[in-house]
mmCIF file of C-alpha atoms in Angstrom:
data_model
loop_
_atom_site.group_PDB
_atom_site.id
_atom_site.type_symbol
_atom_site.label_atom_id
_atom_site.label_comp_id
_atom_site.label_asym_id
_atom_site.label_seq_id
_atom_site.Cartn_x
_atom_site.Cartn_y
_atom_site.Cartn_z
ATOM 1 C CA UNK A 1 -14.176 47.875 -4.131
ATOM 2 C CA UNK A 2 -15.054 51.163 -5.848
ATOM 3 C CA UNK A 3 -15.476 54.893 -4.734
ATOM 4 C CA UNK A 4 -18.677 56.628 -4.896
ATOM 5 C CA UNK A 5 -20.766 59.419 -3.834
ATOM 6 C CA UNK A 6 -24.121 59.190 -1.834
ATOM 7 C CA UNK A 7 -27.138 60.910 -3.517
ATOM 8 C CA UNK A 8 -30.002 60.182 -1.346
ATOM 9 C CA UNK A 9 -31.710 57.540 0.478
ATOM 10 C CA UNK A 10 -34.880 54.888 -0.104
ATOM 11 C CA UNK A 11 -37.404 54.448 2.235
ATOM 12 C CA UNK A 12 -39.555 51.322 1.955
ATOM 13 C CA UNK A 13 -41.946 49.941 4.698
ATOM 14 C CA UNK A 14 -43.186 46.892 2.687
ATOM 15 C CA UNK A 15 -40.059 44.801 2.163
ATOM 16 C CA UNK A 16 -37.699 41.455 3.038
ATOM 17 C CA UNK A 17 -37.728 41.532 6.690
ATOM 18 C CA UNK A 18 -33.917 40.768 6.688
ATOM 19 C CA UNK A 19 -33.610 44.423 5.389
ATOM 20 C CA UNK A 20 -35.434 45.838 8.481
ATOM 21 C CA UNK A 21 -33.122 48.618 10.142
ATOM 22 C CA UNK A 22 -30.926 49.021 6.966
ATOM 23 C CA UNK A 23 -30.306 52.141 5.537
ATOM 24 C CA UNK A 24 -30.600 51.850 1.769
ATOM 25 C CA UNK A 25 -28.821 54.629 -0.046
ATOM 26 C CA UNK A 26 -28.489 56.002 -3.749
ATOM 27 C CA UNK A 27 -24.923 55.854 -4.590
ATOM 28 C CA UNK A 28 -23.230 56.965 -7.891
ATOM 29 C CA UNK A 29 -19.800 55.939 -8.836
ATOM 30 C CA UNK A 30 -17.238 58.786 -9.298
ATOM 31 C CA UNK A 31 -15.734 57.360 -12.526
ATOM 32 C CA UNK A 32 -19.131 56.654 -13.848
ATOM 33 C CA UNK A 33 -18.539 53.080 -14.680
ATOM 34 C CA UNK A 34 -22.265 52.665 -14.206
ATOM 35 C CA UNK A 35 -25.273 54.449 -13.384
ATOM 36 C CA UNK A 36 -26.329 55.174 -9.799
ATOM 37 C CA UNK A 37 -27.603 52.002 -7.926
ATOM 38 C CA UNK A 38 -28.735 51.332 -4.202
ATOM 39 C CA UNK A 39 -25.967 49.838 -1.750
ATOM 40 C CA UNK A 40 -26.630 49.345 2.307
ATOM 41 C CA UNK A 41 -25.197 51.157 4.543
ATOM 42 C CA UNK A 42 -22.649 49.973 7.350
ATOM 43 C CA UNK A 43 -20.540 52.668 8.283
ATOM 44 C CA UNK A 44 -23.460 55.848 8.797
ATOM 45 C CA UNK A 45 -22.826 57.433 5.621
ATOM 46 C CA UNK A 46 -24.837 60.579 4.634
ATOM 47 C CA UNK A 47 -25.907 62.268 1.343
ATOM 48 C CA UNK A 48 -23.398 64.093 -0.491
ATOM 49 C CA UNK A 49 -20.512 61.841 1.147
ATOM 50 C CA UNK A 50 -17.641 60.193 -0.966
ATOM 51 C CA UNK A 51 -17.701 56.425 0.510
ATOM 52 C CA UNK A 52 -15.844 53.174 -0.503
ATOM 53 C CA UNK A 53 -18.096 50.281 -1.746
ATOM 54 C CA UNK A 54 -18.139 46.748 -1.972
ATOM 55 C CA UNK A 55 -20.253 44.873 -4.442
ATOM 56 C CA UNK A 56 -21.480 41.161 -5.036
ATOM 57 C CA UNK A 57 -22.515 38.850 -2.586
ATOM 58 C CA UNK A 58 -19.751 39.653 -0.547
ATOM 59 C CA UNK A 59 -21.205 42.700 0.370
ATOM 60 C CA UNK A 60 -23.635 41.023 2.537
ATOM 61 C CA UNK A 61 -20.799 40.133 4.868
ATOM 62 C CA UNK A 62 -20.970 43.593 5.987
ATOM 63 C CA UNK A 63 -23.738 42.791 8.211
ATOM 64 C CA UNK A 64 -22.894 39.324 9.676
ATOM 65 C CA UNK A 65 -23.926 37.601 11.764
ATOM 66 C CA UNK A 66 -27.357 38.547 9.982
ATOM 67 C CA UNK A 67 -28.081 37.457 6.506
ATOM 68 C CA UNK A 68 -29.085 40.690 4.996
ATOM 69 C CA UNK A 69 -29.709 40.169 1.204
ATOM 70 C CA UNK A 70 -27.756 42.529 -0.961
ATOM 71 C CA UNK A 71 -25.242 42.968 -3.828
ATOM 72 C CA UNK A 72 -23.906 46.203 -2.457
ATOM 73 C CA UNK A 73 -22.614 47.909 0.829
ATOM 74 C CA UNK A 74 -21.012 51.082 1.739
ATOM 75 C CA UNK A 75 -18.042 49.965 3.700
ATOM 76 C CA UNK A 76 -16.227 53.175 4.505
ATOM 77 C CA UNK A 77 -16.555 57.226 4.152
ATOM 78 C CA UNK A 78 -13.503 58.435 2.077
ATOM 79 C CA UNK A 79 -11.486 61.557 3.626
ATOM 80 C CA UNK A 80 -9.040 61.432 0.824
ATOM 81 C CA UNK A 81 -8.160 59.703 -2.391
ATOM 82 C CA UNK A 82 -4.009 60.217 -2.789
ATOM 83 C CA UNK A 83 -3.011 59.936 -6.459
ATOM 84 C CA UNK A 84 0.631 58.180 -6.315
ATOM 85 C CA UNK A 85 2.305 58.088 -9.719
ATOM 86 C CA UNK A 86 6.084 56.967 -9.168
ATOM 87 C CA UNK B 1 -6.811 37.321 -11.775
ATOM 88 C CA UNK B 2 -5.408 40.475 -13.618
ATOM 89 C CA UNK B 3 -2.629 42.479 -13.500
ATOM 90 C CA UNK B 4 -2.594 46.355 -12.448
ATOM 91 C CA UNK B 5 -0.308 49.093 -11.232
ATOM 92 C CA UNK B 6 -0.705 50.966 -7.875
ATOM 93 C CA UNK B 7 -1.619 54.649 -8.508
ATOM 94 C CA UNK B 8 -2.969 55.751 -5.481
ATOM 95 C CA UNK B 9 -4.303 55.272 -1.802
ATOM 96 C CA UNK B 10 -8.017 55.639 -0.483
ATOM 97 C CA UNK B 11 -7.892 57.052 3.011
ATOM 98 C CA UNK B 12 -11.046 56.578 5.365
ATOM 99 C CA UNK B 13 -10.866 56.870 8.925
ATOM 100 C CA UNK B 14 -14.479 55.431 9.452
ATOM 101 C CA UNK B 15 -14.606 52.073 7.800
ATOM 102 C CA UNK B 16 -15.498 48.623 8.269
ATOM 103 C CA UNK B 17 -13.510 47.148 10.824
ATOM 104 C CA UNK B 18 -11.630 44.722 8.858
ATOM 105 C CA UNK B 19 -10.281 47.755 6.589
ATOM 106 C CA UNK B 20 -8.361 48.949 9.566
ATOM 107 C CA UNK B 21 -5.767 46.021 9.339
ATOM 108 C CA UNK B 22 -4.619 46.746 5.871
ATOM 109 C CA UNK B 23 -4.036 49.432 3.084
ATOM 110 C CA UNK B 24 -6.862 50.150 0.571
ATOM 111 C CA UNK B 25 -4.721 51.109 -2.863
ATOM 112 C CA UNK B 26 -6.247 52.473 -6.226
ATOM 113 C CA UNK B 27 -5.025 50.099 -8.901
ATOM 114 C CA UNK B 28 -5.102 50.779 -12.401
ATOM 115 C CA UNK B 29 -5.757 47.509 -14.500
ATOM 116 C CA UNK B 30 -3.208 46.745 -17.309
ATOM 117 C CA UNK B 31 -3.382 44.472 -20.189
ATOM 118 C CA UNK B 32 -0.360 42.119 -21.014
ATOM 119 C CA UNK B 33 1.273 44.898 -22.616
ATOM 120 C CA UNK B 34 1.076 46.808 -19.513
ATOM 121 C CA UNK B 35 -1.204 49.629 -21.072
ATOM 122 C CA UNK B 36 -4.150 50.612 -19.228
ATOM 123 C CA UNK B 37 -7.164 48.635 -19.447
ATOM 124 C CA UNK B 38 -10.159 49.967 -17.706
ATOM 125 C CA UNK B 39 -11.315 51.870 -14.808
ATOM 126 C CA UNK B 40 -9.026 51.768 -11.613
ATOM 127 C CA UNK B 41 -10.641 50.147 -8.579
ATOM 128 C CA UNK B 42 -9.981 49.881 -4.955
ATOM 129 C CA UNK B 43 -8.208 46.847 -3.595
ATOM 130 C CA UNK B 44 -7.030 45.543 -0.244
ATOM 131 C CA UNK B 45 -3.196 45.155 -0.049
ATOM 132 C CA UNK B 46 -1.757 41.929 1.344
ATOM 133 C CA UNK B 47 1.659 42.232 0.325
ATOM 134 C CA UNK B 48 2.788 46.165 1.141
ATOM 135 C CA UNK B 49 2.771 47.160 -2.045
ATOM 136 C CA UNK B 50 4.131 50.776 -3.084
ATOM 137 C CA UNK B 51 2.960 53.344 -5.668
ATOM 138 C CA UNK B 52 4.162 52.671 -9.329
ATOM 139 C CA UNK B 53 4.081 48.739 -8.063
ATOM 140 C CA UNK B 54 2.617 45.915 -10.655
ATOM 141 C CA UNK B 55 0.778 43.963 -8.856
ATOM 142 C CA UNK B 56 -1.651 40.657 -9.059
ATOM 143 C CA UNK B 57 -4.875 41.548 -8.212
ATOM 144 C CA UNK B 58 -7.805 38.985 -7.319
ATOM 145 C CA UNK B 59 -10.982 40.178 -8.344
ATOM 146 C CA UNK B 60 -13.807 37.512 -7.216
ATOM 147 C CA UNK B 61 -15.193 38.067 -4.122
ATOM 148 C CA UNK B 62 -15.116 34.982 -2.460
ATOM 149 C CA UNK B 63 -11.913 34.214 -3.094
ATOM 150 C CA UNK B 64 -10.797 37.673 -2.123
ATOM 151 C CA UNK B 65 -12.618 37.283 1.082
ATOM 152 C CA UNK B 66 -10.538 33.726 1.481
ATOM 153 C CA UNK B 67 -7.501 35.217 0.817
ATOM 154 C CA UNK B 68 -7.580 37.910 3.121
ATOM 155 C CA UNK B 69 -7.980 34.930 5.821
ATOM 156 C CA UNK B 70 -9.992 37.430 8.154
ATOM 157 C CA UNK B 71 -13.552 35.288 7.943
ATOM 158 C CA UNK B 72 -16.239 36.513 6.194
ATOM 159 C CA UNK B 73 -15.834 40.488 4.956
ATOM 160 C CA UNK B 74 -17.128 42.800 2.572
ATOM 161 C CA UNK B 75 -14.220 42.339 0.319
ATOM 162 C CA UNK B 76 -14.337 41.871 -3.698
ATOM 163 C CA UNK B 77 -10.631 42.948 -4.760
ATOM 164 C CA UNK B 78 -7.304 41.882 -3.256
ATOM 165 C CA UNK B 79 -3.823 42.366 -4.280
ATOM 166 C CA UNK B 80 -2.167 39.085 -3.947
ATOM 167 C CA UNK B 81 1.584 39.719 -5.135
ATOM 168 C CA UNK B 82 3.718 42.294 -6.376
ATOM 169 C CA UNK B 83 4.814 41.291 -9.892
ATOM 170 C CA UNK B 84 9.024 41.329 -10.295
ATOM 171 C CA UNK B 85 8.494 40.465 -13.985
ATOM 172 C CA UNK B 86 5.995 39.583 -16.463
ATOM 173 C CA UNK B 87 7.146 37.450 -19.610
ATOM 174 C CA UNK B 88 4.505 37.266 -22.445
ATOM 175 C CA UNK B 89 5.205 35.306 -25.695
ATOM 176 C CA UNK B 90 4.639 37.402 -28.575
ATOM 177 C CA UNK B 91 1.467 36.004 -30.440
#
C-alpha cells in the first residue's frame, strides 16, 4: 500500500456496469513515485484528504462480494503518518 | 520478497475492515548491504515488528492476501518476519 492525496473525482455515465455506484477519485502519491492516477473509493474519501491505497488485482477485493474491475482502491483515510526512527 | 526497515506507522481511524486487525507500518526497502533502496511503502504487520526493526516484506498482492489468512482483502504488502541476522557472501 502507499499514501496519496485525493485531487478530485471523475464522473462517467457510460461505463462498465460493474463500476456503477463506485466513486472514481484522482489520487496523487505523496512521494511522487508515479503521476496522479485513478482509484475507486471504499471508505468515503473526499478531495484534499490524505489516503491509503492498494494497487494491483487485490485492490478489487475491497469491493467483494461484488466484482468491481479496478487496479487501485482507496482503503483508508490517513490521520497521521508517524515517523519512528530508533 | 525484499528486506526493509520499519521507519514509521500510518494511523487511519477510517479504513477497510481488515486493517483493524493489524498495524500499518511505513517500511523503507533496503538492499543486501542494508542501504536505502527506493521509496518507503506501507505494509500490514503480522509479526508485531517495531520501529527500526529490519523485516522481510512480501510485495506480491495475492501472496500477501493469502499470508494474512483473512480471505480476499485489498492488501499488497505484508511484513512476514523480523530479521535477526542477514549474512551475505561477498561477491
